[in-house]
PDB file of N, CA, C and O in Angstrom:
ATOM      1  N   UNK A 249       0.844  -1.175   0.000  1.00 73.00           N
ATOM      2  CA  UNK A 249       0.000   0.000   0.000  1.00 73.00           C
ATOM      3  C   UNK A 249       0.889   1.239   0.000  1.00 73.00           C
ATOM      4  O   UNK A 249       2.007   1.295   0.512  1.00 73.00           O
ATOM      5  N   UNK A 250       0.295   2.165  -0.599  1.00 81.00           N
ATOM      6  CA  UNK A 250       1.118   3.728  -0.643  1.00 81.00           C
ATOM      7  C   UNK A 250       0.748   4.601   0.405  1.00 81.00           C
ATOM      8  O   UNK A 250      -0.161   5.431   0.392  1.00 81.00           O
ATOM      9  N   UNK A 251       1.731   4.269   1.537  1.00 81.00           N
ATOM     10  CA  UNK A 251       1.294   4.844   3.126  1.00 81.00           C
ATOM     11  C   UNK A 251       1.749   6.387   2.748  1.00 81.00           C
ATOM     12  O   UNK A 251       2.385   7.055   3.564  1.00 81.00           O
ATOM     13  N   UNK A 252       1.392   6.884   1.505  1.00 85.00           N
ATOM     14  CA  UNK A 252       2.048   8.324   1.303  1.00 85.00           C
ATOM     15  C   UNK A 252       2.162   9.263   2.342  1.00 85.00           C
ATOM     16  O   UNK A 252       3.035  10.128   2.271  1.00 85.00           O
ATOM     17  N   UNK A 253       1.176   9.187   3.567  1.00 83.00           N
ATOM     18  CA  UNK A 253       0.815  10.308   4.515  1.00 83.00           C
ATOM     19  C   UNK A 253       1.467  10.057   5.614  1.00 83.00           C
ATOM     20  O   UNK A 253       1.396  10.851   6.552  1.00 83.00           O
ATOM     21  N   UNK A 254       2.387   8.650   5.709  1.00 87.00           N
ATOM     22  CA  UNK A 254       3.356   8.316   6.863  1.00 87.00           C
ATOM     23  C   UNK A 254       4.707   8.124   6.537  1.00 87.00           C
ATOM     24  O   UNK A 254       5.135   7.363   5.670  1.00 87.00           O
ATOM     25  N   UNK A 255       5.484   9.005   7.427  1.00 91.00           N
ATOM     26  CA  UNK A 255       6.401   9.585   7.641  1.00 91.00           C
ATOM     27  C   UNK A 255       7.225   8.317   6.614  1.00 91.00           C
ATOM     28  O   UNK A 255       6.773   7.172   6.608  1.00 91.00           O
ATOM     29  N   UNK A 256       8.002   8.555   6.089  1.00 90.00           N
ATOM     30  CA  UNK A 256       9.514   7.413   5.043  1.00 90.00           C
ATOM     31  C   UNK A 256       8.316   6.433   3.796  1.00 90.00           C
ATOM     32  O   UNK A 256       8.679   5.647   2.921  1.00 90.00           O
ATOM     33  N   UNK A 257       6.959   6.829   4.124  1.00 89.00           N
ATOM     34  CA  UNK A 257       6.271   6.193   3.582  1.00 89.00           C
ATOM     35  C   UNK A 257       6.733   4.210   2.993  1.00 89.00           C
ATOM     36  O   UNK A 257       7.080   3.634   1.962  1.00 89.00           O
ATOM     37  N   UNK A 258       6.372   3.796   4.716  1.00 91.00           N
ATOM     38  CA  UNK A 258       6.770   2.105   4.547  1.00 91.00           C
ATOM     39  C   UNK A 258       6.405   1.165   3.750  1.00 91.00           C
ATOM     40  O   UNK A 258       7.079   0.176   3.465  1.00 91.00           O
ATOM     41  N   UNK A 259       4.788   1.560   3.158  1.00 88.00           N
ATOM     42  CA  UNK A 259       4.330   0.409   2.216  1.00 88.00           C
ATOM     43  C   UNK A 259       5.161   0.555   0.850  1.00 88.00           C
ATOM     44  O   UNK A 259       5.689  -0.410   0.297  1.00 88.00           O
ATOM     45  N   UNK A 260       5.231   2.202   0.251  1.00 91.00           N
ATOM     46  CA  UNK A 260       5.632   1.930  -1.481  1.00 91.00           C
ATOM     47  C   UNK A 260       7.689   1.832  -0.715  1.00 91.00           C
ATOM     48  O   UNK A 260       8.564   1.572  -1.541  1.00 91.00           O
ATOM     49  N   UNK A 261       8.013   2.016   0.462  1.00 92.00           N
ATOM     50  CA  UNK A 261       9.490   1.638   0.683  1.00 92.00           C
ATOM     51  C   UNK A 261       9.848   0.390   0.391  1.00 92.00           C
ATOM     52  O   UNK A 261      10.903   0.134  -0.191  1.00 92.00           O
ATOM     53  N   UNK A 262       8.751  -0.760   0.883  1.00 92.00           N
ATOM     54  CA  UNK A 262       8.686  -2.147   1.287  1.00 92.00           C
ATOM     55  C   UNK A 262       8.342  -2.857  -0.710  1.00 92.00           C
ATOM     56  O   UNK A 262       8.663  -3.831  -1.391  1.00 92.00           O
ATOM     57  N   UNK A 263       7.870  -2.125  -0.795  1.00 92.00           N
ATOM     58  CA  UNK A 263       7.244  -2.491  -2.585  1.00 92.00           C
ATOM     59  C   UNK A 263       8.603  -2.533  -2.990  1.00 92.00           C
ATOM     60  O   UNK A 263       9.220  -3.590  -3.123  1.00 92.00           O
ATOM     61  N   UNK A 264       9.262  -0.990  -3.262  1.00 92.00           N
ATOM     62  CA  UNK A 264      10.046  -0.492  -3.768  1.00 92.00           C
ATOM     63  C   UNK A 264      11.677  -1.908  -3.830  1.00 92.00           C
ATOM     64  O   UNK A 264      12.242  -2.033  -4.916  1.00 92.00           O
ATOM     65  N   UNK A 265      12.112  -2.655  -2.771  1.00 95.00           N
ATOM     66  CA  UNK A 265      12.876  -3.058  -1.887  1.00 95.00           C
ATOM     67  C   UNK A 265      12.407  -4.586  -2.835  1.00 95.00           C
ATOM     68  O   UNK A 265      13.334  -5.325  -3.167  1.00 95.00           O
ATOM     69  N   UNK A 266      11.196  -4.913  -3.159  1.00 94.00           N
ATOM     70  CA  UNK A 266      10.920  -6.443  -2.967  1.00 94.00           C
ATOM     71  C   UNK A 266      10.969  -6.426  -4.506  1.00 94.00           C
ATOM     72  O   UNK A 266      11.543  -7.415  -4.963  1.00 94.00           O
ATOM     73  N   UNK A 267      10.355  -5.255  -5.728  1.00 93.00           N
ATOM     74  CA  UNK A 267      10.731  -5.316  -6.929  1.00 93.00           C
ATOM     75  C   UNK A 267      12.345  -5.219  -7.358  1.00 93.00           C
ATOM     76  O   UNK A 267      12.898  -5.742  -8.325  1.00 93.00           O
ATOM     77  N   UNK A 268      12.898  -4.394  -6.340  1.00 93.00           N
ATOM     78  CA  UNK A 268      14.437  -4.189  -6.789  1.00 93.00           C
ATOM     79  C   UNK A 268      14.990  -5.601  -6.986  1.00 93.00           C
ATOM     80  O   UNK A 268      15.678  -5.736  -7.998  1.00 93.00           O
ATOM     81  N   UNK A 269      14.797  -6.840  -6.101  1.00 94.00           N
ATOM     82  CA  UNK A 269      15.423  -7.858  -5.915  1.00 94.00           C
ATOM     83  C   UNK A 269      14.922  -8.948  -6.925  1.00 94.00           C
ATOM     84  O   UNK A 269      15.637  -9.922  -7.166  1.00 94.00           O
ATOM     85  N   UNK A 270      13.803  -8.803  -7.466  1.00 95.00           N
ATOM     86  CA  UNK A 270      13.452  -9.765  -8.875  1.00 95.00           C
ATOM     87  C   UNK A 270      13.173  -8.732 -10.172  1.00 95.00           C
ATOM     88  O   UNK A 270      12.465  -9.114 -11.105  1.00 95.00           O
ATOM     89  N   UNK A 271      13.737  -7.495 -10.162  1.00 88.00           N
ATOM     90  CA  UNK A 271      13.584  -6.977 -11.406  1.00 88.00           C
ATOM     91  C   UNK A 271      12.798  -6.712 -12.140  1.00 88.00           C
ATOM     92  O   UNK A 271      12.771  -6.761 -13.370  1.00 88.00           O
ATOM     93  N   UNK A 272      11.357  -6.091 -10.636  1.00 87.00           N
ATOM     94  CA  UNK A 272      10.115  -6.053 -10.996  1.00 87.00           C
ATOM     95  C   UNK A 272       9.535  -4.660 -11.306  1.00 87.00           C
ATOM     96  O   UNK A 272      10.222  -3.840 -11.916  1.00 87.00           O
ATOM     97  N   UNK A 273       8.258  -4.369 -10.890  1.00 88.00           N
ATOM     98  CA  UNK A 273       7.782  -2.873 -11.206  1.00 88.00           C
ATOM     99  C   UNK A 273       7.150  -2.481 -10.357  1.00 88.00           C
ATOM    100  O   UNK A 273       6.575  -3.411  -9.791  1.00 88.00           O
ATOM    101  N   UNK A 274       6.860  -1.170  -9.783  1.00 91.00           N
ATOM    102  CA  UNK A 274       6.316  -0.581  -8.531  1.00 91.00           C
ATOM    103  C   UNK A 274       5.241   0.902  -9.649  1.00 91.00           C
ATOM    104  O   UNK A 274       5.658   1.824 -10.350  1.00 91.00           O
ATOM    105  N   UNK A 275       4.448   0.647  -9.453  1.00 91.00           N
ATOM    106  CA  UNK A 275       3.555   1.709  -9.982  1.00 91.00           C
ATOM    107  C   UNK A 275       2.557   2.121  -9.055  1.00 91.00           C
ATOM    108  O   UNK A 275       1.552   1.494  -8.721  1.00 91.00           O
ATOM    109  N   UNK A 276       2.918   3.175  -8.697  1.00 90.00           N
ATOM    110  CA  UNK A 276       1.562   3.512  -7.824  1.00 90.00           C
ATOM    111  C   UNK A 276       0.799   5.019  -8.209  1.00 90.00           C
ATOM    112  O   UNK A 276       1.277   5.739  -9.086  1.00 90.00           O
ATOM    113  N   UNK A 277      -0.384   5.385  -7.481  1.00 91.00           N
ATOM    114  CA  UNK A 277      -1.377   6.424  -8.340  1.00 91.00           C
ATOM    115  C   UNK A 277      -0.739   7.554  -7.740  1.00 91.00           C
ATOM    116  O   UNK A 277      -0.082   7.469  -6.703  1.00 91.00           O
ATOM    117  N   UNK A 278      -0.961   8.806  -8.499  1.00 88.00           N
ATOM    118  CA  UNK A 278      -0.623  10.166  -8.049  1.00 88.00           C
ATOM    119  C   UNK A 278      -1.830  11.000  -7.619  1.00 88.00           C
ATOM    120  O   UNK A 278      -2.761  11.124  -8.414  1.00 88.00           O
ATOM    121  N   UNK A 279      -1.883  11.619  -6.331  1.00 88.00           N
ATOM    122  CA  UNK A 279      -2.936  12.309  -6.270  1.00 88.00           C
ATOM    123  C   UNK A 279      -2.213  13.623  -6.390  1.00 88.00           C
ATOM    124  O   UNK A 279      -1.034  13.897  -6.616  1.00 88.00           O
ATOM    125  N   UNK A 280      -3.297  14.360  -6.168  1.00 88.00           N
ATOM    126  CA  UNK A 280      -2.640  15.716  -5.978  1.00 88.00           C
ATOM    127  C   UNK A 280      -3.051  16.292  -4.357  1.00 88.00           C
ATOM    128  O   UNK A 280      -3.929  15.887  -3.595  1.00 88.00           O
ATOM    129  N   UNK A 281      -2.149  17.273  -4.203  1.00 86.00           N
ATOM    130  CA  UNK A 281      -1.917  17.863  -2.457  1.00 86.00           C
ATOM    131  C   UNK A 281      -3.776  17.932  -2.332  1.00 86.00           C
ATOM    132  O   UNK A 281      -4.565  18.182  -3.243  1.00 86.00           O
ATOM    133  N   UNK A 282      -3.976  17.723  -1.374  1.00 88.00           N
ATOM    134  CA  UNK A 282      -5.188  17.606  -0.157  1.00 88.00           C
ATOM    135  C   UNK A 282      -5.822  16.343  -0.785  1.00 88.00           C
ATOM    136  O   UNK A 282      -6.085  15.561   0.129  1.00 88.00           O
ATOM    137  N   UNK A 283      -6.033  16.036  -1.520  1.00 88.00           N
ATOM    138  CA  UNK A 283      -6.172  14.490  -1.570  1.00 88.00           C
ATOM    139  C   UNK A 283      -5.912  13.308  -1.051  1.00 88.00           C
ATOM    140  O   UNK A 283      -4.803  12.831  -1.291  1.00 88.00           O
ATOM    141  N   UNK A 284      -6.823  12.578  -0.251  1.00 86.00           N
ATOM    142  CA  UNK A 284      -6.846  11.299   0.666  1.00 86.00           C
ATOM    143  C   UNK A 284      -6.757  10.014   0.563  1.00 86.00           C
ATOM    144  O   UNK A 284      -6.730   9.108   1.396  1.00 86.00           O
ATOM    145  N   UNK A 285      -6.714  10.052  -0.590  1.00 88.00           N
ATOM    146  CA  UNK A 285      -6.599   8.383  -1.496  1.00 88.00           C
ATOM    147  C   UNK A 285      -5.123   7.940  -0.973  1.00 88.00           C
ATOM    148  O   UNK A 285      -4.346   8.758  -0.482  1.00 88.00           O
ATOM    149  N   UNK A 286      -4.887   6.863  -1.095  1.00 88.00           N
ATOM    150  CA  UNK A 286      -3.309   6.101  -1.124  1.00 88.00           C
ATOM    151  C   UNK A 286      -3.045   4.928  -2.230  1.00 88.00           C
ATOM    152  O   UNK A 286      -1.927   4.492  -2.505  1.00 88.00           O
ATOM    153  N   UNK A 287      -4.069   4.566  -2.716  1.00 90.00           N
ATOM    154  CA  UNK A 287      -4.228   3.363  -3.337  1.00 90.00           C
ATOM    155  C   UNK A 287      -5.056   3.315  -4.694  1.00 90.00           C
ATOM    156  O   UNK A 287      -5.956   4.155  -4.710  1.00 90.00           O
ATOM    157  N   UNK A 288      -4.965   2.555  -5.798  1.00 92.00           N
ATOM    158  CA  UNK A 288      -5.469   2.489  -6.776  1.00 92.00           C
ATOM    159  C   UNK A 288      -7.254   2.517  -6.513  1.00 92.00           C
ATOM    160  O   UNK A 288      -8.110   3.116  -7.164  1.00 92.00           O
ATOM    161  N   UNK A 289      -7.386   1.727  -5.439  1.00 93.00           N
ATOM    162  CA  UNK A 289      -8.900   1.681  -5.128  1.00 93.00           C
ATOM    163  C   UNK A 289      -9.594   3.188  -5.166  1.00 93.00           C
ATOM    164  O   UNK A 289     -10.522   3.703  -5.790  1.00 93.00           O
ATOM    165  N   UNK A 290      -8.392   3.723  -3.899  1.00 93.00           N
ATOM    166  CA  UNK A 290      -8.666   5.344  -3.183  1.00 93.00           C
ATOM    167  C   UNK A 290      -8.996   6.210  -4.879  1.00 93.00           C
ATOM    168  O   UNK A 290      -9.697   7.220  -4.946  1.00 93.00           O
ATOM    169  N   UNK A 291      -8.467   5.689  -5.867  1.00 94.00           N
ATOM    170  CA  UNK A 291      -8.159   6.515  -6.960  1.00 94.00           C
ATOM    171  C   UNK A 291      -9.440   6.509  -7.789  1.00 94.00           C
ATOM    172  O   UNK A 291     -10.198   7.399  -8.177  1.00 94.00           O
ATOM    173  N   UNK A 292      -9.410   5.292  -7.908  1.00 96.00           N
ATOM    174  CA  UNK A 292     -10.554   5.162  -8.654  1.00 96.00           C
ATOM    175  C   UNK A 292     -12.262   5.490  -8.245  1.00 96.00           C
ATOM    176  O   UNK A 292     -13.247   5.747  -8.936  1.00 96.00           O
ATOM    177  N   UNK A 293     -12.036   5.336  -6.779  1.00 95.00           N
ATOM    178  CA  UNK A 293     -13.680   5.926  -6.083  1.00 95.00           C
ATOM    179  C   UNK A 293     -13.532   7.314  -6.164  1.00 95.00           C
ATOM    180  O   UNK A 293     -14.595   7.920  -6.028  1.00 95.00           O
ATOM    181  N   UNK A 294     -12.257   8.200  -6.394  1.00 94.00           N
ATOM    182  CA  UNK A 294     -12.390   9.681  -6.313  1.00 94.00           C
ATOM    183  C   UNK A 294     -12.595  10.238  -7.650  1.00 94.00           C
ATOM    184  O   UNK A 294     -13.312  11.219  -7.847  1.00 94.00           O
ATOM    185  N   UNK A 295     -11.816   9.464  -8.784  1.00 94.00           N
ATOM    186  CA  UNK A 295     -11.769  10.232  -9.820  1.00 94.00           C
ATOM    187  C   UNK A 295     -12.327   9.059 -10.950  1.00 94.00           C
ATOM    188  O   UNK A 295     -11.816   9.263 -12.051  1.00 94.00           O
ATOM    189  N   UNK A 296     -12.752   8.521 -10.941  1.00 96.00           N
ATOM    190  CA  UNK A 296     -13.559   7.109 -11.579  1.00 96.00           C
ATOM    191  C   UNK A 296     -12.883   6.311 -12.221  1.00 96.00           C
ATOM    192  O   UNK A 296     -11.735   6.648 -12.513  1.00 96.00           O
ATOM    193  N   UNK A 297     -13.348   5.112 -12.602  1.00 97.00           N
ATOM    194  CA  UNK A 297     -12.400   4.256 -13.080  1.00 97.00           C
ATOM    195  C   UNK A 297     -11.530   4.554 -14.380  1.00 97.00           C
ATOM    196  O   UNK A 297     -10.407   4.111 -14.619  1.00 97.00           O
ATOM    197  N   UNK A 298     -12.387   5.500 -15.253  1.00 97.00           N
ATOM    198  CA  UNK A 298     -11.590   5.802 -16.857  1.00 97.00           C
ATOM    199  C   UNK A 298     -10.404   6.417 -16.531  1.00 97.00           C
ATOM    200  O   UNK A 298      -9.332   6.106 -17.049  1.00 97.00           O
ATOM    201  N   UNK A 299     -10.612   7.706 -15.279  1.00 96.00           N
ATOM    202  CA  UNK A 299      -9.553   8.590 -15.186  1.00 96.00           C
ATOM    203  C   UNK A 299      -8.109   7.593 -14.483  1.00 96.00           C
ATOM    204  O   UNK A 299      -6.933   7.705 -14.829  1.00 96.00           O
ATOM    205  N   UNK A 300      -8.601   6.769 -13.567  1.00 96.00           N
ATOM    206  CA  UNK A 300      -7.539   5.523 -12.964  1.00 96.00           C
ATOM    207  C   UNK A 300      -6.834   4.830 -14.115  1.00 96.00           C
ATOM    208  O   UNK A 300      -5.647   4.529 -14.246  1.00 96.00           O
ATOM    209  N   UNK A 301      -7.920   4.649 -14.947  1.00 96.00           N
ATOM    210  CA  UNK A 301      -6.884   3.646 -16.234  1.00 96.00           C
ATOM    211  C   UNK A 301      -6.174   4.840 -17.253  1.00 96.00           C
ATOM    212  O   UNK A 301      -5.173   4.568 -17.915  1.00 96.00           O
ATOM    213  N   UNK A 302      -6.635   5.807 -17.281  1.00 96.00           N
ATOM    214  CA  UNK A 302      -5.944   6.446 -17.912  1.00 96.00           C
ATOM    215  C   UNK A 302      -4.573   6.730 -17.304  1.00 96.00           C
ATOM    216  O   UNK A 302      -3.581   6.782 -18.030  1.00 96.00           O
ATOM    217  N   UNK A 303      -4.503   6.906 -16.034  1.00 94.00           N
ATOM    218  CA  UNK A 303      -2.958   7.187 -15.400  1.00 94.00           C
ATOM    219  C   UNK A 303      -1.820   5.554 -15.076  1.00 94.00           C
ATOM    220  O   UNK A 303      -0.627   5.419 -14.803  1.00 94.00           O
ATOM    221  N   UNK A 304      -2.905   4.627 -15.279  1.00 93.00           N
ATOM    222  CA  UNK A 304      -1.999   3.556 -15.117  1.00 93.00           C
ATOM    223  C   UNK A 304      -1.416   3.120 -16.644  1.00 93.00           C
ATOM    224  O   UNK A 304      -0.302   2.679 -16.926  1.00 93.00           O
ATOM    225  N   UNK A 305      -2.540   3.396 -17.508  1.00 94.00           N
ATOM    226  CA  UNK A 305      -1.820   2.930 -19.463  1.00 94.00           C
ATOM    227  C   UNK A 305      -0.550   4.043 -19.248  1.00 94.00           C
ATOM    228  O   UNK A 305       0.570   3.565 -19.428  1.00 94.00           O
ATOM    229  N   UNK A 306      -0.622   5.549 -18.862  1.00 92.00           N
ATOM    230  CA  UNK A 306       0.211   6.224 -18.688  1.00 92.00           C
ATOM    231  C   UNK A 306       1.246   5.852 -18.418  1.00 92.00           C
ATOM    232  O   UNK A 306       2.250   6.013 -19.111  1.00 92.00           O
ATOM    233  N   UNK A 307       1.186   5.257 -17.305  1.00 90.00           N
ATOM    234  CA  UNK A 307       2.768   5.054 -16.089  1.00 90.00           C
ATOM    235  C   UNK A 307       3.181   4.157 -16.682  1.00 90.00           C
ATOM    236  O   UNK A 307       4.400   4.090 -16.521  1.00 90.00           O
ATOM    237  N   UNK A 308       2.493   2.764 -17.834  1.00 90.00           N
ATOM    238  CA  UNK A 308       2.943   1.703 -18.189  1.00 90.00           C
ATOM    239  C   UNK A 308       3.764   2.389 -19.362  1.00 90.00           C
ATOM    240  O   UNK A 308       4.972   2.153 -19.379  1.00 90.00           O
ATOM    241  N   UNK A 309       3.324   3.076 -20.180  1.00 90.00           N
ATOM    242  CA  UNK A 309       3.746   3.402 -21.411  1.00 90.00           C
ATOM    243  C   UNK A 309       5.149   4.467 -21.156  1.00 90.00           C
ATOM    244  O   UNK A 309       5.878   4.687 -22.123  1.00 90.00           O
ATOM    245  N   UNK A 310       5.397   4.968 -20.079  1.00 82.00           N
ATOM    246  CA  UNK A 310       6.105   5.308 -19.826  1.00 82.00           C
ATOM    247  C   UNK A 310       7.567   4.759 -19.260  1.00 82.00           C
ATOM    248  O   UNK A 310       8.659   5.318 -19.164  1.00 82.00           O
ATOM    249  N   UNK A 311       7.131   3.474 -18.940  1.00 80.00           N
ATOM    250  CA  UNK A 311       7.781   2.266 -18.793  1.00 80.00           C
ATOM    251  C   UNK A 311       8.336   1.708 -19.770  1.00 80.00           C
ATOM    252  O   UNK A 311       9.550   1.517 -19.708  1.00 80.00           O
ATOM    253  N   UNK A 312       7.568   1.287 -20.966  1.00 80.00           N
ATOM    254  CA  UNK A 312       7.836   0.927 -22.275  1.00 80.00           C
ATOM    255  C   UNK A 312       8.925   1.971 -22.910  1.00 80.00           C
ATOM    256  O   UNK A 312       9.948   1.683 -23.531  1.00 80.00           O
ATOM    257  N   UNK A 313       8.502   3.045 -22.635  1.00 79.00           N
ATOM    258  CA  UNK A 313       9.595   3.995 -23.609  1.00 79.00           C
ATOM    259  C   UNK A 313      10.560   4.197 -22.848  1.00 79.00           C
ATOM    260  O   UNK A 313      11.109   5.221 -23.253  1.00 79.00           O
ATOM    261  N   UNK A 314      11.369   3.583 -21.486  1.00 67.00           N
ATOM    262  CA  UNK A 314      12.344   3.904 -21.002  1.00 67.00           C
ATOM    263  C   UNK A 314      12.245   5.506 -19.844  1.00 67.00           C
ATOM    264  O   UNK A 314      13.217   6.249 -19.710  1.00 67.00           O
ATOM    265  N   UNK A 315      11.149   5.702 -19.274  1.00 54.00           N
ATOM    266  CA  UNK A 315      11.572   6.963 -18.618  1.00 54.00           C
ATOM    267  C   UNK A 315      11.078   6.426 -17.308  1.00 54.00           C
ATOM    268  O   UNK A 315      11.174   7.105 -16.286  1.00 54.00           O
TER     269      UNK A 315
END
């Protein structure tokens, strides 16, 4: 989980740590400041599911092209 609102933020640290070691991928949602979400779920009940898939084809394709 993306404990974004706690301090070293432990869940995307703990993600971050377990993809490094099999050469995996860590994608998580962006909110913007005063926003309460942490999680793809949080994302999608705030801003609906099209706008959620639109930022995850995003983050993937951004993946694909190397950035």
């Amino acid at each position: 989980d993306n404990d974004r609102n706690t301090k070293g933020n432990p869940g995307l640290s703990k993600a971050r740590a377990a993809v490094a070691a099999v050469g995996g991928l860590v994608i998580a949602p962006s909110f913007a400041a005063g926003c309460e979400g942490t999680d793809w779920n949080d994302h999608a009940r705030q801003f609906g599911i099209e706008a959620t898939g639109r930022q995850l084809v995003d983050a993937l394709r951004g993946v694909f092209r190397g950035s």
